[in-house]
């Protein structure tokens, strides 16, 4: 069952406001929970608790028609949900402990990258030391000698997927279909390729075979595109790429070009990584679709076609309706509330200006300077939203008070989540509404499905976490983005949030 808000909207394009209404006894009785006298219907949302827990089967998929003639819309599903094309390939899904540990690694990696770029934020951990940028040992097509391949240090070899979402794209001529994670926090798209000179992790679909594509070509070391990579090398005149992720995952191989098919659109000469040495936390996906702001991303490479605009909507439940990923000027819903994209903060991530938080209709007492000091970015691959310590403490305090007023029983903390409740025997719960406020008057009223993260029915936690200090960048994670059309427009330099998009 889909989650349902008590009120359809608590924000408008020019900011949030309280719409005070009388609370009828009949409504209170329907909720089965007491509400404080004089509170607003916009102060609370109604959550179907069962929707937070994984379902055994996929509901009938909801098809989302393209929103404009110039858009290219694809279906999004959670890679571990029953709607995923990888559902029968995973076996046992990763545990919550593994998902949250991987999420923390990702966050720390992002924060290190931001810190290195801006020199304004404190480093949270020592960065991984990559191999030198040039003159790496080469990978030779058709050779399997692992001693001749580039290598990167791996801090973890555990093969599991984090809480990410997947889409299916086509690659090559003729096109073969591949299920890949889409990631706004990465630039370089890559897939696993034949031959694997050292190792490839297990994926459901066959590996991409360059020999079977009539349009495949390696990128030359002399091509300026090779210099756009963060880590590159050269062998026999061919450009090599390497990407190291914060959790120890990596991919190494040729930087190549071929035709990428997005829905029915053919992006010719698309540059991507043809990975011949890959290891890490990618589940059974074929690779990754990079949607960042860097020059190697699909967003920038296809800017001539889509104007640097795309939008996605993440479904409320892995077993509910599906979401979408859409490209082009028509991707933005008409009701999107936009905030400036702070492009001066760095070249890759999608930075925005978070200015405040509302809980139960009241803005929590956090100075705007707490948010502006650290900055905030929007990331499709981070699961749990991270906040400066001061902001998180205020959010947790206000949410705890609201839940106490409803009579909910506290539960033990779990991993990075420390504000948890026991919902045993509770089918529907009235929660304090949570809204995020942004520069320019934009507001994201977090869907009920995005306020809490369920470990079990007896341990359901506030889906936010503290950075542990006020000096590390905040990250708006994908749990809070659910059901919203999240819109990115490089041309207009805006990020938008459209409610009830999927």
GROMACS .gro file of C-alpha atoms in nm:
model
  502
    1UNK     CA    1   0.000   0.000   0.000
    2UNK     CA    2   0.132   0.342  -0.090
    3UNK     CA    3   0.200   0.594   0.183
    4UNK     CA    4  -0.048   0.877   0.214
    5UNK     CA    5   0.005   1.224   0.351
    6UNK     CA    6  -0.261   1.379   0.573
    7UNK     CA    7  -0.239   1.695   0.367
    8UNK     CA    8  -0.133   1.714  -0.001
    9UNK     CA    9   0.101   2.008   0.044
   10UNK     CA   10   0.282   2.197   0.314
   11UNK     CA   11   0.511   2.405   0.092
   12UNK     CA   12   0.463   2.645  -0.192
   13UNK     CA   13   0.710   2.780  -0.444
   14UNK     CA   14   0.770   3.094  -0.237
   15UNK     CA   15   0.827   2.913   0.089
   16UNK     CA   16   0.654   2.705   0.351
   17UNK     CA   17   0.369   2.823   0.568
   18UNK     CA   18   0.133   2.685   0.828
   19UNK     CA   19  -0.228   2.638   0.726
   20UNK     CA   20  -0.411   2.633   1.061
   21UNK     CA   21  -0.728   2.423   1.066
   22UNK     CA   22  -0.956   2.284   1.330
   23UNK     CA   23  -0.892   1.919   1.413
   24UNK     CA   24  -1.210   1.720   1.411
   25UNK     CA   25  -1.267   1.439   1.661
   26UNK     CA   26  -1.369   1.207   1.380
   27UNK     CA   27  -1.029   1.248   1.213
   28UNK     CA   28  -0.852   1.181   1.542
   29UNK     CA   29  -1.055   0.866   1.586
   30UNK     CA   30  -0.966   0.754   1.234
   31UNK     CA   31  -0.597   0.793   1.313
   32UNK     CA   32  -0.640   0.614   1.644
   33UNK     CA   33  -0.383   0.853   1.786
   34UNK     CA   34  -0.411   1.171   1.987
   35UNK     CA   35  -0.316   1.504   1.834
   36UNK     CA   36  -0.244   1.812   2.039
   37UNK     CA   37  -0.521   2.068   2.049
   38UNK     CA   38  -0.475   2.351   1.800
   39UNK     CA   39  -0.223   2.165   1.581
   40UNK     CA   40  -0.243   2.190   1.204
   41UNK     CA   41  -0.333   1.911   0.963
   42UNK     CA   42  -0.017   2.014   0.782
   43UNK     CA   43   0.190   1.941   1.092
   44UNK     CA   44   0.160   1.563   1.058
   45UNK     CA   45   0.164   1.293   0.794
   46UNK     CA   46   0.012   0.945   0.794
   47UNK     CA   47   0.246   0.652   0.731
   48UNK     CA   48   0.150   0.300   0.632
   49UNK     CA   49   0.416   0.116   0.835
   50UNK     CA   50   0.406  -0.193   0.612
   51UNK     CA   51   0.520   0.014   0.314
   52UNK     CA   52   0.863   0.054   0.477
   53UNK     CA   53   0.919  -0.321   0.484
   54UNK     CA   54   1.015  -0.525   0.174
   55UNK     CA   55   0.731  -0.694  -0.008
   56UNK     CA   56   0.747  -1.044  -0.158
   57UNK     CA   57   0.642  -0.941  -0.507
   58UNK     CA   58   0.638  -0.643  -0.739
   59UNK     CA   59   0.316  -0.448  -0.767
   60UNK     CA   60   0.184  -0.379  -1.115
   61UNK     CA   61   0.440  -0.142  -1.264
   62UNK     CA   62   0.318   0.212  -1.324
   63UNK     CA   63   0.430   0.341  -1.660
   64UNK     CA   64   0.541   0.703  -1.670
   65UNK     CA   65   0.493   0.866  -2.007
   66UNK     CA   66   0.764   1.104  -2.130
   67UNK     CA   67   0.685   1.456  -2.012
   68UNK     CA   68   0.793   1.623  -2.336
   69UNK     CA   69   0.879   1.555  -2.699
   70UNK     CA   70   1.248   1.605  -2.629
   71UNK     CA   71   1.266   1.375  -2.326
   72UNK     CA   72   1.398   1.019  -2.300
   73UNK     CA   73   1.235   0.844  -2.005
   74UNK     CA   74   1.352   0.518  -1.851
   75UNK     CA   75   1.213   0.305  -1.571
   76UNK     CA   76   1.384   0.318  -1.229
   77UNK     CA   77   1.366   0.042  -0.969
   78UNK     CA   78   1.554  -0.035  -0.649
   79UNK     CA   79   1.818  -0.292  -0.739
   80UNK     CA   80   1.729  -0.520  -0.446
   81UNK     CA   81   1.350  -0.489  -0.477
   82UNK     CA   82   1.117  -0.743  -0.643
   83UNK     CA   83   1.065  -0.503  -0.938
   84UNK     CA   84   1.437  -0.514  -1.025
   85UNK     CA   85   1.552  -0.702  -1.336
   86UNK     CA   86   1.827  -0.833  -1.105
   87UNK     CA   87   1.581  -0.966  -0.847
   88UNK     CA   88   1.640  -1.333  -0.929
   89UNK     CA   89   2.017  -1.287  -0.947
   90UNK     CA   90   2.095  -1.147  -0.605
   91UNK     CA   91   2.021  -1.432  -0.370
   92UNK     CA   92   2.027  -1.294  -0.019
   93UNK     CA   93   2.020  -0.912  -0.023
   94UNK     CA   94   2.271  -0.717   0.186
   95UNK     CA   95   2.186  -0.663   0.551
   96UNK     CA   96   2.096  -0.321   0.687
   97UNK     CA   97   2.426  -0.317   0.872
   98UNK     CA   98   2.612  -0.370   0.543
   99UNK     CA   99   2.403  -0.110   0.358
  100UNK     CA  100   2.456   0.154   0.625
  101UNK     CA  101   2.827   0.077   0.658
  102UNK     CA  102   2.871   0.113   0.282
  103UNK     CA  103   2.666   0.432   0.294
  104UNK     CA  104   2.898   0.577   0.558
  105UNK     CA  105   3.199   0.490   0.345
  106UNK     CA  106   3.042   0.666   0.049
  107UNK     CA  107   2.966   0.975   0.256
  108UNK     CA  108   3.320   0.996   0.387
  109UNK     CA  109   3.455   0.958   0.033
  110UNK     CA  110   3.233   1.241  -0.091
  111UNK     CA  111   3.336   1.460   0.199
  112UNK     CA  112   3.704   1.396   0.128
  113UNK     CA  113   3.655   1.487  -0.237
  114UNK     CA  114   3.471   1.805  -0.144
  115UNK     CA  115   3.737   1.894   0.109
  116UNK     CA  116   4.014   1.840  -0.144
  117UNK     CA  117   3.829   2.054  -0.398
  118UNK     CA  118   3.724   2.346  -0.180
  119UNK     CA  119   3.989   2.338   0.096
  120UNK     CA  120   3.715   2.469   0.324
  121UNK     CA  121   3.583   2.157   0.492
  122UNK     CA  122   3.763   1.938   0.743
  123UNK     CA  123   3.881   1.597   0.624
  124UNK     CA  124   3.705   1.311   0.801
  125UNK     CA  125   3.955   1.041   0.706
  126UNK     CA  126   4.287   0.999   0.527
  127UNK     CA  127   4.228   0.978   0.152
  128UNK     CA  128   4.301   0.665  -0.045
  129UNK     CA  129   4.632   0.707  -0.227
  130UNK     CA  130   4.580   0.620  -0.596
  131UNK     CA  131   4.852   0.510  -0.831
  132UNK     CA  132   5.026   0.783  -1.034
  133UNK     CA  133   4.812   0.943  -1.301
  134UNK     CA  134   5.035   0.863  -1.596
  135UNK     CA  135   5.264   0.577  -1.700
  136UNK     CA  136   5.059   0.303  -1.538
  137UNK     CA  137   5.116  -0.053  -1.657
  138UNK     CA  138   4.880  -0.113  -1.949
  139UNK     CA  139   4.586  -0.342  -2.010
  140UNK     CA  140   4.620  -0.523  -2.341
  141UNK     CA  141   4.312  -0.644  -2.527
  142UNK     CA  142   4.293  -1.021  -2.547
  143UNK     CA  143   4.568  -1.071  -2.290
  144UNK     CA  144   4.495  -1.222  -1.952
  145UNK     CA  145   4.824  -1.156  -1.777
  146UNK     CA  146   4.711  -0.982  -1.461
  147UNK     CA  147   5.066  -0.866  -1.392
  148UNK     CA  148   5.037  -0.624  -1.684
  149UNK     CA  149   4.722  -0.456  -1.558
  150UNK     CA  150   4.680  -0.136  -1.357
  151UNK     CA  151   4.589  -0.184  -0.995
  152UNK     CA  152   4.430   0.017  -0.718
  153UNK     CA  153   4.426  -0.061  -0.347
  154UNK     CA  154   4.104  -0.211  -0.218
  155UNK     CA  155   4.004  -0.174   0.144
  156UNK     CA  156   3.708  -0.407   0.102
  157UNK     CA  157   3.646  -0.702  -0.125
  158UNK     CA  158   3.298  -0.781  -0.001
  159UNK     CA  159   3.058  -0.806  -0.290
  160UNK     CA  160   2.730  -0.648  -0.200
  161UNK     CA  161   2.513  -0.373  -0.337
  162UNK     CA  162   2.432  -0.058  -0.149
  163UNK     CA  163   2.087   0.097  -0.141
  164UNK     CA  164   2.099   0.231  -0.496
  165UNK     CA  165   1.860   0.244  -0.789
  166UNK     CA  166   1.910   0.098  -1.135
  167UNK     CA  167   1.809   0.168  -1.495
  168UNK     CA  168   1.856  -0.030  -1.814
  169UNK     CA  169   2.052   0.119  -2.104
  170UNK     CA  170   2.173  -0.008  -2.440
  171UNK     CA  171   2.538  -0.013  -2.546
  172UNK     CA  172   2.706  -0.096  -2.874
  173UNK     CA  173   2.588  -0.170  -3.228
  174UNK     CA  174   2.376  -0.373  -3.228
  175UNK     CA  175   2.276  -0.259  -2.882
  176UNK     CA  176   2.281  -0.499  -2.588
  177UNK     CA  177   2.092  -0.415  -2.269
  178UNK     CA  178   2.270  -0.356  -1.939
  179UNK     CA  179   2.133  -0.282  -1.593
  180UNK     CA  180   2.344  -0.012  -1.429
  181UNK     CA  181   2.335   0.197  -1.112
  182UNK     CA  182   2.269   0.562  -1.194
  183UNK     CA  183   2.470   0.803  -0.981
  184UNK     CA  184   2.465   1.183  -0.962
  185UNK     CA  185   2.779   1.167  -0.746
  186UNK     CA  186   2.992   1.012  -1.024
  187UNK     CA  187   3.098   1.134  -1.366
  188UNK     CA  188   3.250   0.847  -1.563
  189UNK     CA  189   3.010   0.583  -1.692
  190UNK     CA  190   3.155   0.231  -1.710
  191UNK     CA  191   3.056  -0.130  -1.768
  192UNK     CA  192   3.244  -0.455  -1.720
  193UNK     CA  193   3.404  -0.570  -2.045
  194UNK     CA  194   3.551  -0.880  -2.200
  195UNK     CA  195   3.818  -0.988  -2.142
  196UNK     CA  196   3.863  -0.951  -1.767
  197UNK     CA  197   4.240  -0.952  -1.733
  198UNK     CA  198   4.234  -0.992  -1.355
  199UNK     CA  199   3.880  -1.027  -1.226
  200UNK     CA  200   3.524  -0.914  -1.270
  201UNK     CA  201   3.256  -0.935  -1.006
  202UNK     CA  202   2.951  -1.144  -1.093
  203UNK     CA  203   2.677  -0.968  -1.287
  204UNK     CA  204   2.348  -1.099  -1.421
  205UNK     CA  205   2.383  -0.994  -1.784
  206UNK     CA  206   2.669  -1.108  -2.010
  207UNK     CA  207   2.975  -0.884  -2.008
  208UNK     CA  208   2.995  -0.619  -2.278
  209UNK     CA  209   3.208  -0.751  -2.565
  210UNK     CA  210   3.374  -0.472  -2.767
  211UNK     CA  211   3.449  -0.718  -3.048
  212UNK     CA  212   3.076  -0.759  -3.113
  213UNK     CA  213   3.005  -0.386  -3.156
  214UNK     CA  214   3.071  -0.231  -3.496
  215UNK     CA  215   3.088   0.119  -3.344
  216UNK     CA  216   3.332   0.055  -3.058
  217UNK     CA  217   3.668   0.233  -3.051
  218UNK     CA  218   3.932   0.302  -2.789
  219UNK     CA  219   4.000   0.666  -2.706
  220UNK     CA  220   4.349   0.775  -2.805
  221UNK     CA  221   4.593   0.906  -2.546
  222UNK     CA  222   4.628   1.212  -2.770
  223UNK     CA  223   4.255   1.284  -2.744
  224UNK     CA  224   4.176   1.573  -2.508
  225UNK     CA  225   3.901   1.356  -2.360
  226UNK     CA  226   4.170   1.142  -2.196
  227UNK     CA  227   4.284   1.446  -1.995
  228UNK     CA  228   3.931   1.492  -1.859
  229UNK     CA  229   3.961   1.177  -1.648
  230UNK     CA  230   4.054   1.208  -1.281
  231UNK     CA  231   4.288   0.910  -1.314
  232UNK     CA  232   4.427   0.810  -1.652
  233UNK     CA  233   4.712   0.621  -1.811
  234UNK     CA  234   4.832   0.515  -2.152
  235UNK     CA  235   4.923   0.189  -2.325
  236UNK     CA  236   5.006   0.146  -2.693
  237UNK     CA  237   4.854   0.486  -2.762
  238UNK     CA  238   4.522   0.394  -2.597
  239UNK     CA  239   4.381   0.586  -2.301
  240UNK     CA  240   4.326   0.402  -1.973
  241UNK     CA  241   4.090   0.506  -1.694
  242UNK     CA  242   4.071   0.413  -1.327
  243UNK     CA  243   3.802   0.494  -1.071
  244UNK     CA  244   3.841   0.422  -0.699
  245UNK     CA  245   3.533   0.451  -0.478
  246UNK     CA  246   3.528   0.532  -0.109
  247UNK     CA  247   3.427   0.181  -0.003
  248UNK     CA  248   3.732   0.026  -0.171
  249UNK     CA  249   3.551  -0.067  -0.493
  250UNK     CA  250   3.733   0.010  -0.816
  251UNK     CA  251   3.720  -0.029  -1.192
  252UNK     CA  252   4.013  -0.011  -1.435
  253UNK     CA  253   4.024  -0.049  -1.812
  254UNK     CA  254   4.018   0.125  -2.148
  255UNK     CA  255   3.853   0.461  -2.197
  256UNK     CA  256   3.643   0.399  -2.505
  257UNK     CA  257   3.357   0.530  -2.714
  258UNK     CA  258   3.049   0.363  -2.855
  259UNK     CA  259   2.678   0.424  -2.906
  260UNK     CA  260   2.478   0.453  -2.583
  261UNK     CA  261   2.104   0.398  -2.615
  262UNK     CA  262   1.887   0.590  -2.367
  263UNK     CA  263   1.532   0.467  -2.411
  264UNK     CA  264   1.513   0.499  -2.791
  265UNK     CA  265   1.772   0.776  -2.824
  266UNK     CA  266   2.113   0.685  -2.965
  267UNK     CA  267   2.402   0.888  -2.820
  268UNK     CA  268   2.678   0.825  -3.073
  269UNK     CA  269   3.042   0.846  -2.976
  270UNK     CA  270   2.962   0.831  -2.604
  271UNK     CA  271   3.280   0.798  -2.397
  272UNK     CA  272   3.280   0.542  -2.117
  273UNK     CA  273   3.503   0.306  -1.924
  274UNK     CA  274   3.537  -0.045  -2.061
  275UNK     CA  275   3.634  -0.212  -1.733
  276UNK     CA  276   3.863  -0.514  -1.750
  277UNK     CA  277   3.958  -0.519  -1.383
  278UNK     CA  278   3.669  -0.454  -1.148
  279UNK     CA  279   3.600  -0.528  -0.787
  280UNK     CA  280   3.356  -0.410  -0.528
  281UNK     CA  281   3.012  -0.323  -0.408
  282UNK     CA  282   2.803  -0.312  -0.725
  283UNK     CA  283   2.561  -0.598  -0.664
  284UNK     CA  284   2.486  -0.784  -0.988
  285UNK     CA  285   2.471  -0.469  -1.199
  286UNK     CA  286   2.674  -0.432  -1.518
  287UNK     CA  287   2.829  -0.103  -1.409
  288UNK     CA  288   2.744   0.259  -1.344
  289UNK     CA  289   2.584   0.551  -1.529
  290UNK     CA  290   2.755   0.876  -1.427
  291UNK     CA  291   2.524   1.178  -1.406
  292UNK     CA  292   2.751   1.428  -1.229
  293UNK     CA  293   2.860   1.767  -1.356
  294UNK     CA  294   3.206   1.661  -1.475
  295UNK     CA  295   3.306   1.652  -1.843
  296UNK     CA  296   3.297   1.272  -1.869
  297UNK     CA  297   2.937   1.246  -1.739
  298UNK     CA  298   2.637   1.163  -1.957
  299UNK     CA  299   2.486   1.495  -1.847
  300UNK     CA  300   2.767   1.692  -2.010
  301UNK     CA  301   2.843   1.462  -2.302
  302UNK     CA  302   2.479   1.466  -2.415
  303UNK     CA  303   2.426   1.836  -2.339
  304UNK     CA  304   2.395   1.904  -2.712
  305UNK     CA  305   2.085   1.682  -2.715
  306UNK     CA  306   1.926   1.729  -2.372
  307UNK     CA  307   2.051   2.073  -2.272
  308UNK     CA  308   2.209   1.940  -1.954
  309UNK     CA  309   1.867   1.870  -1.804
  310UNK     CA  310   1.742   1.552  -1.643
  311UNK     CA  311   1.505   1.443  -1.368
  312UNK     CA  312   1.431   1.128  -1.176
  313UNK     CA  313   1.170   1.003  -0.932
  314UNK     CA  314   1.247   0.731  -0.679
  315UNK     CA  315   0.951   0.511  -0.581
  316UNK     CA  316   0.819   0.514  -0.224
  317UNK     CA  317   0.864   0.139  -0.187
  318UNK     CA  318   1.090  -0.116  -0.358
  319UNK     CA  319   0.785  -0.333  -0.421
  320UNK     CA  320   0.548  -0.050  -0.516
  321UNK     CA  321   0.519   0.161  -0.826
  322UNK     CA  322   0.833   0.216  -1.027
  323UNK     CA  323   1.010   0.546  -1.073
  324UNK     CA  324   1.172   0.704  -1.376
  325UNK     CA  325   1.484   0.872  -1.509
  326UNK     CA  326   1.412   1.130  -1.776
  327UNK     CA  327   1.639   1.345  -1.992
  328UNK     CA  328   1.575   1.667  -2.179
  329UNK     CA  329   1.409   2.008  -2.133
  330UNK     CA  330   1.072   1.835  -2.094
  331UNK     CA  331   1.194   1.634  -1.798
  332UNK     CA  332   1.105   1.901  -1.542
  333UNK     CA  333   0.751   1.877  -1.400
  334UNK     CA  334   0.558   2.204  -1.406
  335UNK     CA  335   0.517   2.201  -1.026
  336UNK     CA  336   0.890   2.177  -0.948
  337UNK     CA  337   1.012   2.410  -0.672
  338UNK     CA  338   1.357   2.527  -0.775
  339UNK     CA  339   1.664   2.637  -0.586
  340UNK     CA  340   1.992   2.770  -0.730
  341UNK     CA  341   2.260   2.517  -0.822
  342UNK     CA  342   2.571   2.651  -0.648
  343UNK     CA  343   2.818   2.577  -0.927
  344UNK     CA  344   3.101   2.777  -0.768
  345UNK     CA  345   3.127   2.523  -0.484
  346UNK     CA  346   3.298   2.263  -0.702
  347UNK     CA  347   3.303   2.110  -1.050
  348UNK     CA  348   3.126   1.778  -1.000
  349UNK     CA  349   2.857   1.757  -0.734
  350UNK     CA  350   2.514   1.922  -0.726
  351UNK     CA  351   2.544   2.180  -0.449
  352UNK     CA  352   2.238   2.357  -0.310
  353UNK     CA  353   2.170   2.597  -0.026
  354UNK     CA  354   1.981   2.430   0.260
  355UNK     CA  355   1.857   2.705   0.490
  356UNK     CA  356   1.634   2.537   0.747
  357UNK     CA  357   1.426   2.241   0.863
  358UNK     CA  358   1.066   2.224   0.982
  359UNK     CA  359   0.937   1.951   1.212
  360UNK     CA  360   0.567   1.931   1.291
  361UNK     CA  361   0.511   2.263   1.116
  362UNK     CA  362   0.767   2.453   1.324
  363UNK     CA  363   1.112   2.557   1.209
  364UNK     CA  364   1.378   2.404   1.432
  365UNK     CA  365   1.610   2.654   1.604
  366UNK     CA  366   1.920   2.625   1.386
  367UNK     CA  367   2.094   2.938   1.253
  368UNK     CA  368   2.114   2.946   0.873
  369UNK     CA  369   2.489   2.996   0.915
  370UNK     CA  370   2.521   2.633   1.034
  371UNK     CA  371   2.405   2.518   0.690
  372UNK     CA  372   2.590   2.781   0.487
  373UNK     CA  373   2.918   2.707   0.664
  374UNK     CA  374   2.929   2.347   0.546
  375UNK     CA  375   2.714   2.353   0.234
  376UNK     CA  376   2.482   2.078   0.110
  377UNK     CA  377   2.475   1.860  -0.198
  378UNK     CA  378   2.206   1.639  -0.351
  379UNK     CA  379   2.315   1.280  -0.417
  380UNK     CA  380   2.121   0.990  -0.569
  381UNK     CA  381   2.360   0.729  -0.429
  382UNK     CA  382   2.368   0.824  -0.060
  383UNK     CA  383   2.092   0.647   0.133
  384UNK     CA  384   2.066   0.846   0.459
  385UNK     CA  385   2.069   1.226   0.465
  386UNK     CA  386   2.364   1.371   0.660
  387UNK     CA  387   2.339   1.699   0.850
  388UNK     CA  388   2.578   1.917   1.051
  389UNK     CA  389   2.579   1.799   1.413
  390UNK     CA  390   2.398   2.109   1.542
  391UNK     CA  391   2.123   2.077   1.280
  392UNK     CA  392   2.079   1.705   1.335
  393UNK     CA  393   2.055   1.747   1.714
  394UNK     CA  394   1.779   2.005   1.672
  395UNK     CA  395   1.593   1.786   1.420
  396UNK     CA  396   1.619   1.478   1.642
  397UNK     CA  397   1.506   1.669   1.952
  398UNK     CA  398   1.201   1.813   1.775
  399UNK     CA  399   1.109   1.481   1.613
  400UNK     CA  400   1.150   1.294   1.942
  401UNK     CA  401   0.917   1.539   2.114
  402UNK     CA  402   0.659   1.496   1.839
  403UNK     CA  403   0.675   1.120   1.857
  404UNK     CA  404   0.653   1.125   2.237
  405UNK     CA  405   0.336   1.332   2.211
  406UNK     CA  406   0.191   1.053   1.997
  407UNK     CA  407   0.289   0.794   2.257
  408UNK     CA  408   0.538   0.596   2.050
  409UNK     CA  409   0.784   0.373   2.232
  410UNK     CA  410   1.157   0.431   2.175
  411UNK     CA  411   1.376   0.151   2.036
  412UNK     CA  412   1.754   0.102   2.050
  413UNK     CA  413   1.979   0.289   1.808
  414UNK     CA  414   2.105   0.104   1.501
  415UNK     CA  415   2.437   0.177   1.329
  416UNK     CA  416   2.441   0.546   1.230
  417UNK     CA  417   2.069   0.585   1.319
  418UNK     CA  418   2.006   0.690   1.678
  419UNK     CA  419   1.640   0.802   1.690
  420UNK     CA  420   1.439   0.480   1.665
  421UNK     CA  421   1.092   0.352   1.757
  422UNK     CA  422   0.908   0.025   1.812
  423UNK     CA  423   0.616  -0.004   1.570
  424UNK     CA  424   0.526  -0.361   1.661
  425UNK     CA  425   0.156  -0.409   1.594
  426UNK     CA  426   0.118  -0.060   1.444
  427UNK     CA  427  -0.025  -0.056   1.091
  428UNK     CA  428  -0.055   0.322   1.050
  429UNK     CA  429   0.138   0.592   1.231
  430UNK     CA  430   0.090   0.966   1.247
  431UNK     CA  431   0.434   1.128   1.227
  432UNK     CA  432   0.553   1.487   1.270
  433UNK     CA  433   0.590   1.630   0.922
  434UNK     CA  434   0.948   1.704   0.814
  435UNK     CA  435   1.027   1.972   0.555
  436UNK     CA  436   1.361   2.090   0.417
  437UNK     CA  437   1.393   2.457   0.320
  438UNK     CA  438   1.625   2.584   0.046
  439UNK     CA  439   1.749   2.910  -0.100
  440UNK     CA  440   1.506   3.076  -0.336
  441UNK     CA  441   1.202   2.962  -0.138
  442UNK     CA  442   1.210   2.597  -0.252
  443UNK     CA  443   1.087   2.341  -0.003
  444UNK     CA  444   1.084   1.963   0.008
  445UNK     CA  445   0.809   1.815   0.224
  446UNK     CA  446   0.961   1.475   0.293
  447UNK     CA  447   0.722   1.197   0.193
  448UNK     CA  448   0.617   0.976   0.488
  449UNK     CA  449   0.817   0.693   0.328
  450UNK     CA  450   1.129   0.911   0.344
  451UNK     CA  451   1.109   1.018   0.707
  452UNK     CA  452   1.184   0.677   0.856
  453UNK     CA  453   1.411   0.384   0.771
  454UNK     CA  454   1.289   0.041   0.888
  455UNK     CA  455   1.533  -0.217   1.019
  456UNK     CA  456   1.245  -0.433   1.144
  457UNK     CA  457   0.893  -0.353   1.258
  458UNK     CA  458   1.033  -0.322   1.610
  459UNK     CA  459   1.315  -0.087   1.507
  460UNK     CA  460   1.213   0.197   1.277
  461UNK     CA  461   1.450   0.494   1.279
  462UNK     CA  462   1.458   0.858   1.175
  463UNK     CA  463   1.629   0.844   0.834
  464UNK     CA  464   1.877   1.124   0.905
  465UNK     CA  465   2.223   1.110   1.062
  466UNK     CA  466   2.476   1.350   1.206
  467UNK     CA  467   2.809   1.429   1.043
  468UNK     CA  468   2.954   1.433   1.393
  469UNK     CA  469   3.067   1.793   1.352
  470UNK     CA  470   2.961   2.121   1.193
  471UNK     CA  471   3.250   2.129   0.946
  472UNK     CA  472   3.161   1.852   0.697
  473UNK     CA  473   2.928   1.898   0.404
  474UNK     CA  474   2.565   1.793   0.435
  475UNK     CA  475   2.419   1.544   0.187
  476UNK     CA  476   2.054   1.509   0.084
  477UNK     CA  477   2.021   1.132   0.042
  478UNK     CA  478   1.786   0.926  -0.171
  479UNK     CA  479   1.556   0.819   0.116
  480UNK     CA  480   1.434   1.177   0.155
  481UNK     CA  481   1.402   1.218  -0.223
  482UNK     CA  482   1.146   0.940  -0.264
  483UNK     CA  483   0.827   1.021  -0.464
  484UNK     CA  484   0.972   1.360  -0.571
  485UNK     CA  485   1.071   1.453  -0.922
  486UNK     CA  486   1.427   1.572  -0.854
  487UNK     CA  487   1.523   1.803  -1.140
  488UNK     CA  488   1.874   1.906  -1.246
  489UNK     CA  489   1.931   2.176  -1.510
  490UNK     CA  490   2.289   2.274  -1.596
  491UNK     CA  491   2.172   2.544  -1.837
  492UNK     CA  492   1.951   2.720  -1.582
  493UNK     CA  493   2.181   2.626  -1.293
  494UNK     CA  494   1.893   2.504  -1.082
  495UNK     CA  495   1.786   2.197  -0.885
  496UNK     CA  496   1.414   2.141  -0.833
  497UNK     CA  497   1.178   1.925  -0.631
  498UNK     CA  498   0.836   1.831  -0.771
  499UNK     CA  499   0.600   1.654  -0.527
  500UNK     CA  500   0.402   1.341  -0.611
  501UNK     CA  501   0.593   1.271  -0.932
  502UNK     CA  502   0.579   0.890  -0.909
   0.00000   0.00000   0.00000
